[in-house]
Structures are given as C-alpha cells and as structure tokens.
Amino acid sequence: MQKIIYVPPWDVLGGDDNVTLHFGKPVVLGAVSGTSGTDTTVQSSGIPGMDGVYLNDVRIEPAQIKASVNVHGSSREEMYKNRFELIRCLTPKSTPGTLYYHNDYITAKIGAVPESSPKFTKRIKNYNGAEITFFCPSPYWESTEERRVKIAWIGNAFEFPIAIEPDMKFGVIQSKEAVNITSALNTSITITITAPATDPIKISNNTTGQIIELEHALTGTEKLIINTKRGGKSVTLVHNDGTREDAFHYITPDSELFELVPGKNEIEYVNWDENEPTRVEIGFCEMYMGV
C-alpha cells in the first residue's frame, strides 16, 4: 500500500499539521506519480566528421511528485472543513517541508514544497477530488534512518566492583586508521568528534584528497559536530555546559566540507595523540534516484 505524509516546514513528523495521503479517510490517495525517478538532461558536444559525440555531463532535473486524492467527510460540512485544512497545510512556502513516501518495500523522504494549493476538481456527494503537485529542488530521496560508522570509539569496558574470571577481556580504546564507506550518489555526512582531541583535528577523504581540519582542541566532554549538507553546512562546538558555538572560524583555509562521492570513500581521522580516548562517528543517509 502506498502512503504519502507531508510535513510542513513549521511542523514535525507526527504533528498536528501533517498531511497524510493513503487509502483511508479523510484524504484518500487515488494515484501517485514521479517517485520512480526524474528527467535528465544529457549535455554533449561534437565536431564535424566525428561519429557520435563527447559526453560532457548528465544533469538530473528537480523532481515533481503528483498525487490524485479525494477529500471525504461524513457530511457536506465536514468535507469542506477537511478541504479547508488540506489547503491550509499545503500553502506554498519558500522553505521546503519534508515529503515521506511509503510502499510495501521501502520508506524514504525528500525535501518538497507544494507547487500550488490543491486544485479541486469534481465533487460527488461528500467526496471532492483534487490534484496535488509537490516540487522537490533536489531529485534525490533519502533513507529515513541514518547509518553510523565509527572510526574511533571506546570498546567494551568494565565497572567496579568487578569479579575477575578466567579469560576475561578488558575494554580498550579502539580505532581504525581509516574506514571505507560506499555510496551510490554524492552524499552529505555528519561527523561527530567527542573530546578529548588534540589541536589540530583532521578528517580526510583519501579518495578525493579533500580534508577538514580545525585548529582547536577538545577538552572535557566537548563535542564537535560537522554537517556537510548542501545549503546547510555547519560546524558546531558543543561546550561542556551544553551551550553551542558556531565553530566555522576554527576551520583552516584549505578545508572543504566534503560529501561522499559515488563508489568507495576512504575516510581517515588523524589522531595526533594515540593515547587519547577520542570518539569519532560519521553519520549519513542512503541516497536514491527513485523509490
């Protein structure tokens, strides 16, 4: 069964202003299109006498998700009330909301804005048909659950009082020089580094040669959170008392808030002091061309 949930930019998933379209009332989903992919524009060039062309680039166009629905009410008055609420929650805004799509196999999300208010069509008794179109600036769908990959972490440890048993293993600080992350598309990441960490702090994508380097030490329980999402890049320092500071000014000039590229990405955290119990995690959502 297909289901669409639209969360306006001022609301949260499960909030009062969510719009749910499925095979159920008050807004019954009839058909949905545009979820399986979007148009592409092939950019090419050629010269006289040449067979074929040079492939310069392939541009993925923004997505359009269209839904045919019927607004229902147990009475004529309730139908118009439900219709009014649908229009209110689908008022076009310059800030995208989030569109969740669910079928029998997968659930995914995409940034979207209503292209216009619902266009109402024929009314039969207490059912009023409507066409809804969502405009998605980015054509890529995302998984609803974030994957977490650890580069450095604290392994299984022990607590006191403790009973010593034969063959008991004690916890240690564990780290990898680098991890390999495979991505199908260009994918933004969130890097969380938990103190202590010696200045400078350096994360590199050895596949592309890009680095993120910050000239600042982390102490106590401080955290550094780096978000590389396009249009939402940020570097945030969470202090020991929980307050947050914009930490962009700690970044070195040759740093790039890089994304994962298609294929394998070798991500490395450079630890200047191997005895420090620094914890480093990379989080990201899987990206899809269509669902």
C-alpha atoms as a PDB file:
ATOM      1  CA  MET A   1       0.000   0.000   0.000  1.00  0.00           C
ATOM      2  CA  GLN A   2       1.269   3.463  -0.895  1.00  0.00           C
ATOM      3  CA  LYS A   3       1.197   6.319   1.601  1.00  0.00           C
ATOM      4  CA  ILE A   4       2.440   9.898   1.492  1.00  0.00           C
ATOM      5  CA  ILE A   5       2.971  12.140   4.508  1.00  0.00           C
ATOM      6  CA  TYR A   6       3.826  15.799   4.002  1.00  0.00           C
ATOM      7  CA  VAL A   7       5.357  17.635   6.970  1.00  0.00           C
ATOM      8  CA  PRO A   8       5.254  21.432   6.549  1.00  0.00           C
ATOM      9  CA  PRO A   9       8.437  23.364   7.430  1.00  0.00           C
ATOM     10  CA  TRP A  10       6.842  24.687  10.639  1.00  0.00           C
ATOM     11  CA  ASP A  11       5.787  21.227  11.911  1.00  0.00           C
ATOM     12  CA  VAL A  12       7.396  17.909  12.869  1.00  0.00           C
ATOM     13  CA  LEU A  13       6.625  14.327  11.888  1.00  0.00           C
ATOM     14  CA  GLY A  14       3.561  13.291  13.845  1.00  0.00           C
ATOM     15  CA  GLY A  15       2.485  16.894  14.384  1.00  0.00           C
ATOM     16  CA  ASP A  16      -0.972  18.401  14.024  1.00  0.00           C
ATOM     17  CA  ASP A  17      -0.323  19.942  10.601  1.00  0.00           C
ATOM     18  CA  ASN A  18       0.947  16.791   8.860  1.00  0.00           C
ATOM     19  CA  VAL A  19      -0.960  15.806   5.726  1.00  0.00           C
ATOM     20  CA  THR A  20      -1.432  12.045   5.290  1.00  0.00           C
ATOM     21  CA  LEU A  21      -2.498  10.686   1.897  1.00  0.00           C
ATOM     22  CA  HIS A  22      -3.309   6.965   1.817  1.00  0.00           C
ATOM     23  CA  PHE A  23      -6.174   4.564   1.183  1.00  0.00           C
ATOM     24  CA  GLY A  24      -8.075   5.934   4.141  1.00  0.00           C
ATOM     25  CA  LYS A  25     -10.083   8.955   5.181  1.00  0.00           C
ATOM     26  CA  PRO A  26     -10.290  11.941   5.317  1.00  0.00           C
ATOM     27  CA  VAL A  27      -7.909  12.360   2.328  1.00  0.00           C
ATOM     28  CA  VAL A  28      -7.986   9.254   0.143  1.00  0.00           C
ATOM     29  CA  LEU A  29      -4.978   8.708  -2.137  1.00  0.00           C
ATOM     30  CA  GLY A  30      -6.037   7.599  -5.614  1.00  0.00           C
ATOM     31  CA  ALA A  31      -2.767   7.643  -7.577  1.00  0.00           C
ATOM     32  CA  VAL A  32       0.786   8.957  -7.205  1.00  0.00           C
ATOM     33  CA  SER A  33       3.461   9.546  -9.864  1.00  0.00           C
ATOM     34  CA  GLY A  34       7.017  10.879 -10.042  1.00  0.00           C
ATOM     35  CA  THR A  35       8.511   8.761  -7.266  1.00  0.00           C
ATOM     36  CA  SER A  36      10.450   6.385  -9.513  1.00  0.00           C
ATOM     37  CA  GLY A  37      12.896   8.956 -10.868  1.00  0.00           C
ATOM     38  CA  THR A  38      13.109  12.254 -12.674  1.00  0.00           C
ATOM     39  CA  ASP A  39      14.115  13.631 -16.055  1.00  0.00           C
ATOM     40  CA  THR A  40      17.743  14.033 -17.078  1.00  0.00           C
ATOM     41  CA  THR A  41      19.419  16.420 -19.496  1.00  0.00           C
ATOM     42  CA  VAL A  42      22.384  14.991 -21.391  1.00  0.00           C
ATOM     43  CA  GLN A  43      24.976  17.656 -22.215  1.00  0.00           C
ATOM     44  CA  SER A  44      27.204  16.693 -25.135  1.00  0.00           C
ATOM     45  CA  SER A  45      29.336  18.221 -27.882  1.00  0.00           C
ATOM     46  CA  GLY A  46      30.746  17.072 -31.205  1.00  0.00           C
ATOM     47  CA  ILE A  47      32.897  18.163 -34.117  1.00  0.00           C
ATOM     48  CA  PRO A  48      32.352  17.845 -37.927  1.00  0.00           C
ATOM     49  CA  GLY A  49      33.249  14.438 -39.258  1.00  0.00           C
ATOM     50  CA  MET A  50      33.149  12.797 -35.844  1.00  0.00           C
ATOM     51  CA  ASP A  51      30.958   9.767 -35.226  1.00  0.00           C
ATOM     52  CA  GLY A  52      28.958  10.239 -32.080  1.00  0.00           C
ATOM     53  CA  VAL A  53      29.601  12.966 -29.539  1.00  0.00           C
ATOM     54  CA  TYR A  54      31.603  13.725 -26.434  1.00  0.00           C
ATOM     55  CA  LEU A  55      29.596  13.241 -23.256  1.00  0.00           C
ATOM     56  CA  ASN A  56      30.173  16.348 -21.144  1.00  0.00           C
ATOM     57  CA  ASP A  57      27.721  15.876 -18.315  1.00  0.00           C
ATOM     58  CA  VAL A  58      24.334  14.494 -17.265  1.00  0.00           C
ATOM     59  CA  ARG A  59      22.112  16.859 -15.300  1.00  0.00           C
ATOM     60  CA  ILE A  60      19.442  15.427 -13.018  1.00  0.00           C
ATOM     61  CA  GLU A  61      16.405  17.708 -13.041  1.00  0.00           C
ATOM     62  CA  PRO A  62      14.312  18.581  -9.961  1.00  0.00           C
ATOM     63  CA  ALA A  63      11.574  16.100  -9.103  1.00  0.00           C
ATOM     64  CA  GLN A  64       7.813  16.566  -9.282  1.00  0.00           C
ATOM     65  CA  ILE A  65       5.583  14.297  -7.223  1.00  0.00           C
ATOM     66  CA  LYS A  66       1.925  14.310  -8.244  1.00  0.00           C
ATOM     67  CA  ALA A  67      -0.976  12.845  -6.272  1.00  0.00           C
ATOM     68  CA  SER A  68      -4.651  12.465  -7.108  1.00  0.00           C
ATOM     69  CA  VAL A  69      -6.809  12.474  -3.987  1.00  0.00           C
ATOM     70  CA  ASN A  70     -10.402  12.636  -2.805  1.00  0.00           C
ATOM     71  CA  VAL A  71     -11.285  14.678   0.283  1.00  0.00           C
ATOM     72  CA  HIS A  72     -14.065  12.972   2.251  1.00  0.00           C
ATOM     73  CA  GLY A  73     -16.403  13.963   5.060  1.00  0.00           C
ATOM     74  CA  SER A  74     -19.257  12.242   6.861  1.00  0.00           C
ATOM     75  CA  SER A  75     -21.312  15.336   5.972  1.00  0.00           C
ATOM     76  CA  ARG A  76     -21.015  18.101   3.415  1.00  0.00           C
ATOM     77  CA  GLU A  77     -19.881  20.470   6.146  1.00  0.00           C
ATOM     78  CA  GLU A  78     -17.157  18.086   7.322  1.00  0.00           C
ATOM     79  CA  MET A  79     -15.960  17.576   3.759  1.00  0.00           C
ATOM     80  CA  TYR A  80     -15.499  21.321   3.311  1.00  0.00           C
ATOM     81  CA  LYS A  81     -13.771  21.521   6.679  1.00  0.00           C
ATOM     82  CA  ASN A  82     -11.314  18.777   5.658  1.00  0.00           C
ATOM     83  CA  ARG A  83     -10.807  20.507   2.321  1.00  0.00           C
ATOM     84  CA  PHE A  84     -10.029  23.789   4.122  1.00  0.00           C
ATOM     85  CA  GLU A  85      -7.484  22.059   6.385  1.00  0.00           C
ATOM     86  CA  LEU A  86      -5.784  20.458   3.364  1.00  0.00           C
ATOM     87  CA  ILE A  87      -5.432  23.846   1.670  1.00  0.00           C
ATOM     88  CA  ARG A  88      -4.088  25.405   4.881  1.00  0.00           C
ATOM     89  CA  CYS A  89      -1.385  22.789   5.390  1.00  0.00           C
ATOM     90  CA  LEU A  90      -0.363  22.765   1.712  1.00  0.00           C
ATOM     91  CA  THR A  91       0.139  26.514   1.357  1.00  0.00           C
ATOM     92  CA  PRO A  92       3.240  27.030  -0.837  1.00  0.00           C
ATOM     93  CA  LYS A  93       6.280  28.257   1.103  1.00  0.00           C
ATOM     94  CA  SER A  94       9.820  29.212   0.091  1.00  0.00           C
ATOM     95  CA  THR A  95      11.180  26.855   2.771  1.00  0.00           C
ATOM     96  CA  PRO A  96      10.796  23.170   1.837  1.00  0.00           C
ATOM     97  CA  GLY A  97       8.968  20.773   4.092  1.00  0.00           C
ATOM     98  CA  THR A  98       9.570  17.012   4.079  1.00  0.00           C
ATOM     99  CA  LEU A  99       7.675  14.503   1.973  1.00  0.00           C
ATOM    100  CA  TYR A 100       7.675  10.897   3.231  1.00  0.00           C
ATOM    101  CA  TYR A 101       6.757   8.128   0.798  1.00  0.00           C
ATOM    102  CA  HIS A 102       5.957   4.572   1.866  1.00  0.00           C
ATOM    103  CA  ASN A 103       5.173   1.468  -0.173  1.00  0.00           C
ATOM    104  CA  ASP A 104       5.259  -2.248   0.608  1.00  0.00           C
ATOM    105  CA  TYR A 105       9.075  -2.325   0.292  1.00  0.00           C
ATOM    106  CA  ILE A 106      10.604   0.976   1.371  1.00  0.00           C
ATOM    107  CA  THR A 107      10.113   4.254   3.215  1.00  0.00           C
ATOM    108  CA  ALA A 108      12.048   7.315   2.055  1.00  0.00           C
ATOM    109  CA  LYS A 109      11.923  11.095   2.346  1.00  0.00           C
ATOM    110  CA  ILE A 110      12.628  14.111   0.158  1.00  0.00           C
ATOM    111  CA  GLY A 111      12.561  17.890   0.602  1.00  0.00           C
ATOM    112  CA  ALA A 112       9.447  19.313  -1.059  1.00  0.00           C
ATOM    113  CA  VAL A 113       7.163  22.316  -1.341  1.00  0.00           C
ATOM    114  CA  PRO A 114       3.581  22.325  -2.662  1.00  0.00           C
ATOM    115  CA  GLU A 115       3.822  23.776  -6.175  1.00  0.00           C
ATOM    116  CA  SER A 116       0.435  25.419  -5.623  1.00  0.00           C
ATOM    117  CA  SER A 117      -2.621  24.974  -3.431  1.00  0.00           C
ATOM    118  CA  PRO A 118      -4.563  21.762  -4.173  1.00  0.00           C
ATOM    119  CA  LYS A 119      -6.503  22.050  -7.421  1.00  0.00           C
ATOM    120  CA  PHE A 120     -10.004  20.754  -6.703  1.00  0.00           C
ATOM    121  CA  THR A 121     -11.993  19.051  -9.425  1.00  0.00           C
ATOM    122  CA  LYS A 122     -15.278  17.173  -9.498  1.00  0.00           C
ATOM    123  CA  ARG A 123     -17.363  16.668  -6.342  1.00  0.00           C
ATOM    124  CA  ILE A 124     -19.562  13.589  -5.926  1.00  0.00           C
ATOM    125  CA  LYS A 125     -21.709  13.585  -2.794  1.00  0.00           C
ATOM    126  CA  ASN A 126     -19.292  14.041   0.102  1.00  0.00           C
ATOM    127  CA  TYR A 127     -16.132  13.380  -1.947  1.00  0.00           C
ATOM    128  CA  ASN A 128     -14.208  16.233  -3.594  1.00  0.00           C
ATOM    129  CA  GLY A 129     -11.415  15.285  -5.985  1.00  0.00           C
ATOM    130  CA  ALA A 130      -8.125  17.229  -6.045  1.00  0.00           C
ATOM    131  CA  GLU A 131      -4.728  17.199  -7.747  1.00  0.00           C
ATOM    132  CA  ILE A 132      -1.656  17.950  -5.624  1.00  0.00           C
ATOM    133  CA  THR A 133       1.829  18.614  -7.009  1.00  0.00           C
ATOM    134  CA  PHE A 134       4.987  18.771  -4.896  1.00  0.00           C
ATOM    135  CA  PHE A 135       8.153  20.416  -6.219  1.00  0.00           C
ATOM    136  CA  CYS A 136      11.400  18.845  -4.988  1.00  0.00           C
ATOM    137  CA  PRO A 137      14.506  21.051  -5.541  1.00  0.00           C
ATOM    138  CA  SER A 138      16.815  18.071  -5.030  1.00  0.00           C
ATOM    139  CA  PRO A 139      15.878  14.995  -7.082  1.00  0.00           C
ATOM    140  CA  TYR A 140      17.324  12.553  -4.549  1.00  0.00           C
ATOM    141  CA  TRP A 141      15.378  10.580  -1.969  1.00  0.00           C
ATOM    142  CA  GLU A 142      16.941   9.792   1.402  1.00  0.00           C
ATOM    143  CA  SER A 143      16.581   6.875   3.774  1.00  0.00           C
ATOM    144  CA  THR A 144      14.661   7.751   6.927  1.00  0.00           C
ATOM    145  CA  GLU A 145      17.247   6.110   9.177  1.00  0.00           C
ATOM    146  CA  GLU A 146      20.809   7.378   9.472  1.00  0.00           C
ATOM    147  CA  ARG A 147      23.744   4.981   9.158  1.00  0.00           C
ATOM    148  CA  ARG A 148      26.531   5.405  11.723  1.00  0.00           C
ATOM    149  CA  VAL A 149      30.143   4.419  11.064  1.00  0.00           C
ATOM    150  CA  LYS A 150      32.740   4.552  13.854  1.00  0.00           C
ATOM    151  CA  ILE A 151      36.382   5.450  13.237  1.00  0.00           C
ATOM    152  CA  ALA A 152      37.432   5.745  16.896  1.00  0.00           C
ATOM    153  CA  TRP A 153      35.418   4.562  19.873  1.00  0.00           C
ATOM    154  CA  ILE A 154      35.511   3.076  23.364  1.00  0.00           C
ATOM    155  CA  GLY A 155      35.215  -0.710  23.319  1.00  0.00           C
ATOM    156  CA  ASN A 156      33.575  -2.914  25.954  1.00  0.00           C
ATOM    157  CA  ALA A 157      34.942  -1.865  29.342  1.00  0.00           C
ATOM    158  CA  PHE A 158      34.320  -2.862  32.952  1.00  0.00           C
ATOM    159  CA  GLU A 159      32.817  -1.418  36.132  1.00  0.00           C
ATOM    160  CA  PHE A 160      33.694  -1.706  39.793  1.00  0.00           C
ATOM    161  CA  PRO A 161      33.121  -3.773  41.824  1.00  0.00           C
ATOM    162  CA  ILE A 162      34.353  -6.387  39.399  1.00  0.00           C
ATOM    163  CA  ALA A 163      34.826 -10.126  39.666  1.00  0.00           C
ATOM    164  CA  ILE A 164      37.903 -11.446  37.862  1.00  0.00           C
ATOM    165  CA  GLU A 165      37.052 -14.518  35.830  1.00  0.00           C
ATOM    166  CA  PRO A 166      39.343 -16.743  33.739  1.00  0.00           C
ATOM    167  CA  ASP A 167      39.906 -15.473  30.177  1.00  0.00           C
ATOM    168  CA  MET A 168      38.245 -12.112  31.000  1.00  0.00           C
ATOM    169  CA  LYS A 169      38.858  -9.370  28.413  1.00  0.00           C
ATOM    170  CA  PHE A 170      39.122  -5.731  29.448  1.00  0.00           C
ATOM    171  CA  GLY A 171      37.905  -2.722  27.440  1.00  0.00           C
ATOM    172  CA  VAL A 172      40.265  -0.594  25.365  1.00  0.00           C
ATOM    173  CA  ILE A 173      40.150   2.472  23.177  1.00  0.00           C
ATOM    174  CA  GLN A 174      39.684   1.155  19.653  1.00  0.00           C
ATOM    175  CA  SER A 175      40.381   2.940  16.402  1.00  0.00           C
ATOM    176  CA  LYS A 176      40.866   2.357  12.720  1.00  0.00           C
ATOM    177  CA  GLU A 177      43.315   4.315  10.614  1.00  0.00           C
ATOM    178  CA  ALA A 178      40.561   4.663   8.012  1.00  0.00           C
ATOM    179  CA  VAL A 179      37.148   3.289   7.101  1.00  0.00           C
ATOM    180  CA  ASN A 180      35.700   2.592   3.669  1.00  0.00           C
ATOM    181  CA  ILE A 181      32.177   3.853   3.019  1.00  0.00           C
ATOM    182  CA  THR A 182      30.418   3.018  -0.243  1.00  0.00           C
ATOM    183  CA  SER A 183      27.888   5.475  -1.643  1.00  0.00           C
ATOM    184  CA  ALA A 184      25.759   5.327  -4.793  1.00  0.00           C
ATOM    185  CA  LEU A 185      25.414   9.120  -5.080  1.00  0.00           C
ATOM    186  CA  ASN A 186      27.018  12.278  -3.735  1.00  0.00           C
ATOM    187  CA  THR A 187      26.004  12.125  -0.079  1.00  0.00           C
ATOM    188  CA  SER A 188      26.418  14.639   2.732  1.00  0.00           C
ATOM    189  CA  ILE A 189      27.731  13.451   6.090  1.00  0.00           C
ATOM    190  CA  THR A 190      27.660  14.447   9.746  1.00  0.00           C
ATOM    191  CA  ILE A 191      30.919  13.987  11.666  1.00  0.00           C
ATOM    192  CA  THR A 192      30.749  13.903  15.475  1.00  0.00           C
ATOM    193  CA  ILE A 193      34.042  14.137  17.395  1.00  0.00           C
ATOM    194  CA  THR A 194      33.883  13.730  21.187  1.00  0.00           C
ATOM    195  CA  ALA A 195      36.679  15.024  23.462  1.00  0.00           C
ATOM    196  CA  PRO A 196      39.464  14.731  24.234  1.00  0.00           C
ATOM    197  CA  ALA A 197      41.152  15.609  20.923  1.00  0.00           C
ATOM    198  CA  THR A 198      44.438  17.393  20.340  1.00  0.00           C
ATOM    199  CA  ASP A 199      44.700  20.509  18.173  1.00  0.00           C
ATOM    200  CA  PRO A 200      44.607  20.272  15.159  1.00  0.00           C
ATOM    201  CA  ILE A 201      41.695  17.956  14.371  1.00  0.00           C
ATOM    202  CA  LYS A 202      41.800  16.477  10.884  1.00  0.00           C
ATOM    203  CA  ILE A 203      39.366  14.309   8.869  1.00  0.00           C
ATOM    204  CA  SER A 204      40.290  13.431   5.302  1.00  0.00           C
ATOM    205  CA  ASN A 205      38.624  11.724   2.343  1.00  0.00           C
ATOM    206  CA  ASN A 206      41.641   9.924   0.915  1.00  0.00           C
ATOM    207  CA  THR A 207      39.648   9.023  -2.205  1.00  0.00           C
ATOM    208  CA  THR A 208      39.236  12.657  -3.261  1.00  0.00           C
ATOM    209  CA  GLY A 209      42.119  14.288  -1.377  1.00  0.00           C
ATOM    210  CA  GLN A 210      39.746  16.648   0.443  1.00  0.00           C
ATOM    211  CA  ILE A 211      40.318  17.454   4.113  1.00  0.00           C
ATOM    212  CA  ILE A 212      38.511  19.075   7.025  1.00  0.00           C
ATOM    213  CA  GLU A 213      40.987  20.498   9.527  1.00  0.00           C
ATOM    214  CA  LEU A 214      40.197  22.551  12.624  1.00  0.00           C
ATOM    215  CA  GLU A 215      42.675  24.368  14.824  1.00  0.00           C
ATOM    216  CA  HIS A 216      41.018  23.796  18.181  1.00  0.00           C
ATOM    217  CA  ALA A 217      41.461  21.236  20.945  1.00  0.00           C
ATOM    218  CA  LEU A 218      38.516  19.463  22.559  1.00  0.00           C
ATOM    219  CA  THR A 219      38.559  19.001  26.315  1.00  0.00           C
ATOM    220  CA  GLY A 220      36.286  17.573  28.989  1.00  0.00           C
ATOM    221  CA  THR A 221      33.032  16.413  27.372  1.00  0.00           C
ATOM    222  CA  GLU A 222      33.105  18.841  24.433  1.00  0.00           C
ATOM    223  CA  LYS A 223      31.803  17.717  21.048  1.00  0.00           C
ATOM    224  CA  LEU A 224      32.458  18.988  17.547  1.00  0.00           C
ATOM    225  CA  ILE A 225      29.635  18.371  15.047  1.00  0.00           C
ATOM    226  CA  ILE A 226      30.364  18.938  11.343  1.00  0.00           C
ATOM    227  CA  ASN A 227      27.486  18.881   8.839  1.00  0.00           C
ATOM    228  CA  THR A 228      28.392  18.920   5.112  1.00  0.00           C
ATOM    229  CA  LYS A 229      24.853  19.107   3.675  1.00  0.00           C
ATOM    230  CA  ARG A 230      24.467  21.462   0.730  1.00  0.00           C
ATOM    231  CA  GLY A 231      22.625  24.571   1.795  1.00  0.00           C
ATOM    232  CA  GLY A 232      23.009  23.594   5.453  1.00  0.00           C
ATOM    233  CA  LYS A 233      26.757  23.282   6.069  1.00  0.00           C
ATOM    234  CA  SER A 234      27.719  23.926   9.668  1.00  0.00           C
ATOM    235  CA  VAL A 235      30.452  23.403  12.231  1.00  0.00           C
ATOM    236  CA  THR A 236      29.187  23.434  15.818  1.00  0.00           C
ATOM    237  CA  LEU A 237      31.143  23.221  19.041  1.00  0.00           C
ATOM    238  CA  VAL A 238      29.136  21.870  21.988  1.00  0.00           C
ATOM    239  CA  HIS A 239      30.770  23.066  25.214  1.00  0.00           C
ATOM    240  CA  ASN A 240      30.951  21.182  28.500  1.00  0.00           C
ATOM    241  CA  ASP A 241      27.925  23.084  29.844  1.00  0.00           C
ATOM    242  CA  GLY A 242      25.841  22.178  26.775  1.00  0.00           C
ATOM    243  CA  THR A 243      25.975  25.594  25.106  1.00  0.00           C
ATOM    244  CA  ARG A 244      26.634  25.675  21.367  1.00  0.00           C
ATOM    245  CA  GLU A 245      29.061  27.834  19.415  1.00  0.00           C
ATOM    246  CA  ASP A 246      29.399  28.374  15.678  1.00  0.00           C
ATOM    247  CA  ALA A 247      32.885  26.970  15.074  1.00  0.00           C
ATOM    248  CA  PHE A 248      33.387  27.828  11.389  1.00  0.00           C
ATOM    249  CA  HIS A 249      36.217  30.214  12.348  1.00  0.00           C
ATOM    250  CA  TYR A 250      38.307  27.274  13.568  1.00  0.00           C
ATOM    251  CA  ILE A 251      38.443  25.745  10.058  1.00  0.00           C
ATOM    252  CA  THR A 252      41.724  26.085   8.137  1.00  0.00           C
ATOM    253  CA  PRO A 253      41.600  27.857   4.731  1.00  0.00           C
ATOM    254  CA  ASP A 254      42.351  24.703   2.722  1.00  0.00           C
ATOM    255  CA  SER A 255      39.473  22.737   4.291  1.00  0.00           C
ATOM    256  CA  GLU A 256      36.393  21.581   2.349  1.00  0.00           C
ATOM    257  CA  LEU A 257      33.204  20.301   3.976  1.00  0.00           C
ATOM    258  CA  PHE A 258      33.205  17.339   1.617  1.00  0.00           C
ATOM    259  CA  GLU A 259      30.496  14.845   0.690  1.00  0.00           C
ATOM    260  CA  LEU A 260      30.855  11.163  -0.058  1.00  0.00           C
ATOM    261  CA  VAL A 261      31.365  10.605  -3.786  1.00  0.00           C
ATOM    262  CA  PRO A 262      29.897   7.685  -5.783  1.00  0.00           C
ATOM    263  CA  GLY A 263      31.834   4.486  -5.111  1.00  0.00           C
ATOM    264  CA  LYS A 264      34.205   3.762  -2.231  1.00  0.00           C
ATOM    265  CA  ASN A 265      35.317   6.577   0.061  1.00  0.00           C
ATOM    266  CA  GLU A 266      38.284   6.078   2.376  1.00  0.00           C
ATOM    267  CA  ILE A 267      37.673   8.351   5.375  1.00  0.00           C
ATOM    268  CA  GLU A 268      40.510   8.860   7.858  1.00  0.00           C
ATOM    269  CA  TYR A 269      40.752  10.576  11.216  1.00  0.00           C
ATOM    270  CA  VAL A 270      44.263  11.740  12.094  1.00  0.00           C
ATOM    271  CA  ASN A 271      44.890  11.268  15.810  1.00  0.00           C
ATOM    272  CA  TRP A 272      47.892  13.291  16.955  1.00  0.00           C
ATOM    273  CA  ASP A 273      47.916  11.543  20.337  1.00  0.00           C
ATOM    274  CA  GLU A 274      47.237   7.802  20.136  1.00  0.00           C
ATOM    275  CA  ASN A 275      46.606   7.641  23.888  1.00  0.00           C
ATOM    276  CA  GLU A 276      43.597   9.957  23.755  1.00  0.00           C
ATOM    277  CA  PRO A 277      40.171   8.258  24.069  1.00  0.00           C
ATOM    278  CA  THR A 278      38.690  10.335  21.234  1.00  0.00           C
ATOM    279  CA  ARG A 279      35.404   9.122  19.764  1.00  0.00           C
ATOM    280  CA  VAL A 280      34.658   9.786  16.096  1.00  0.00           C
ATOM    281  CA  GLU A 281      31.458   8.826  14.267  1.00  0.00           C
ATOM    282  CA  ILE A 282      30.253   9.523  10.737  1.00  0.00           C
ATOM    283  CA  GLY A 283      26.515   9.593  10.077  1.00  0.00           C
ATOM    284  CA  PHE A 284      24.771   9.700   6.705  1.00  0.00           C
ATOM    285  CA  CYS A 285      21.521   8.754   4.984  1.00  0.00           C
ATOM    286  CA  GLU A 286      21.420   6.479   1.948  1.00  0.00           C
ATOM    287  CA  MET A 287      20.512   8.388  -1.225  1.00  0.00           C
ATOM    288  CA  TYR A 288      18.260   7.060  -4.009  1.00  0.00           C
ATOM    289  CA  MET A 289      17.413   8.230  -7.524  1.00  0.00           C
ATOM    290  CA  GLY A 290      13.881   6.888  -7.104  1.00  0.00           C
ATOM    291  CA  VAL A 291      11.740   4.627  -4.933  1.00  0.00           C
END
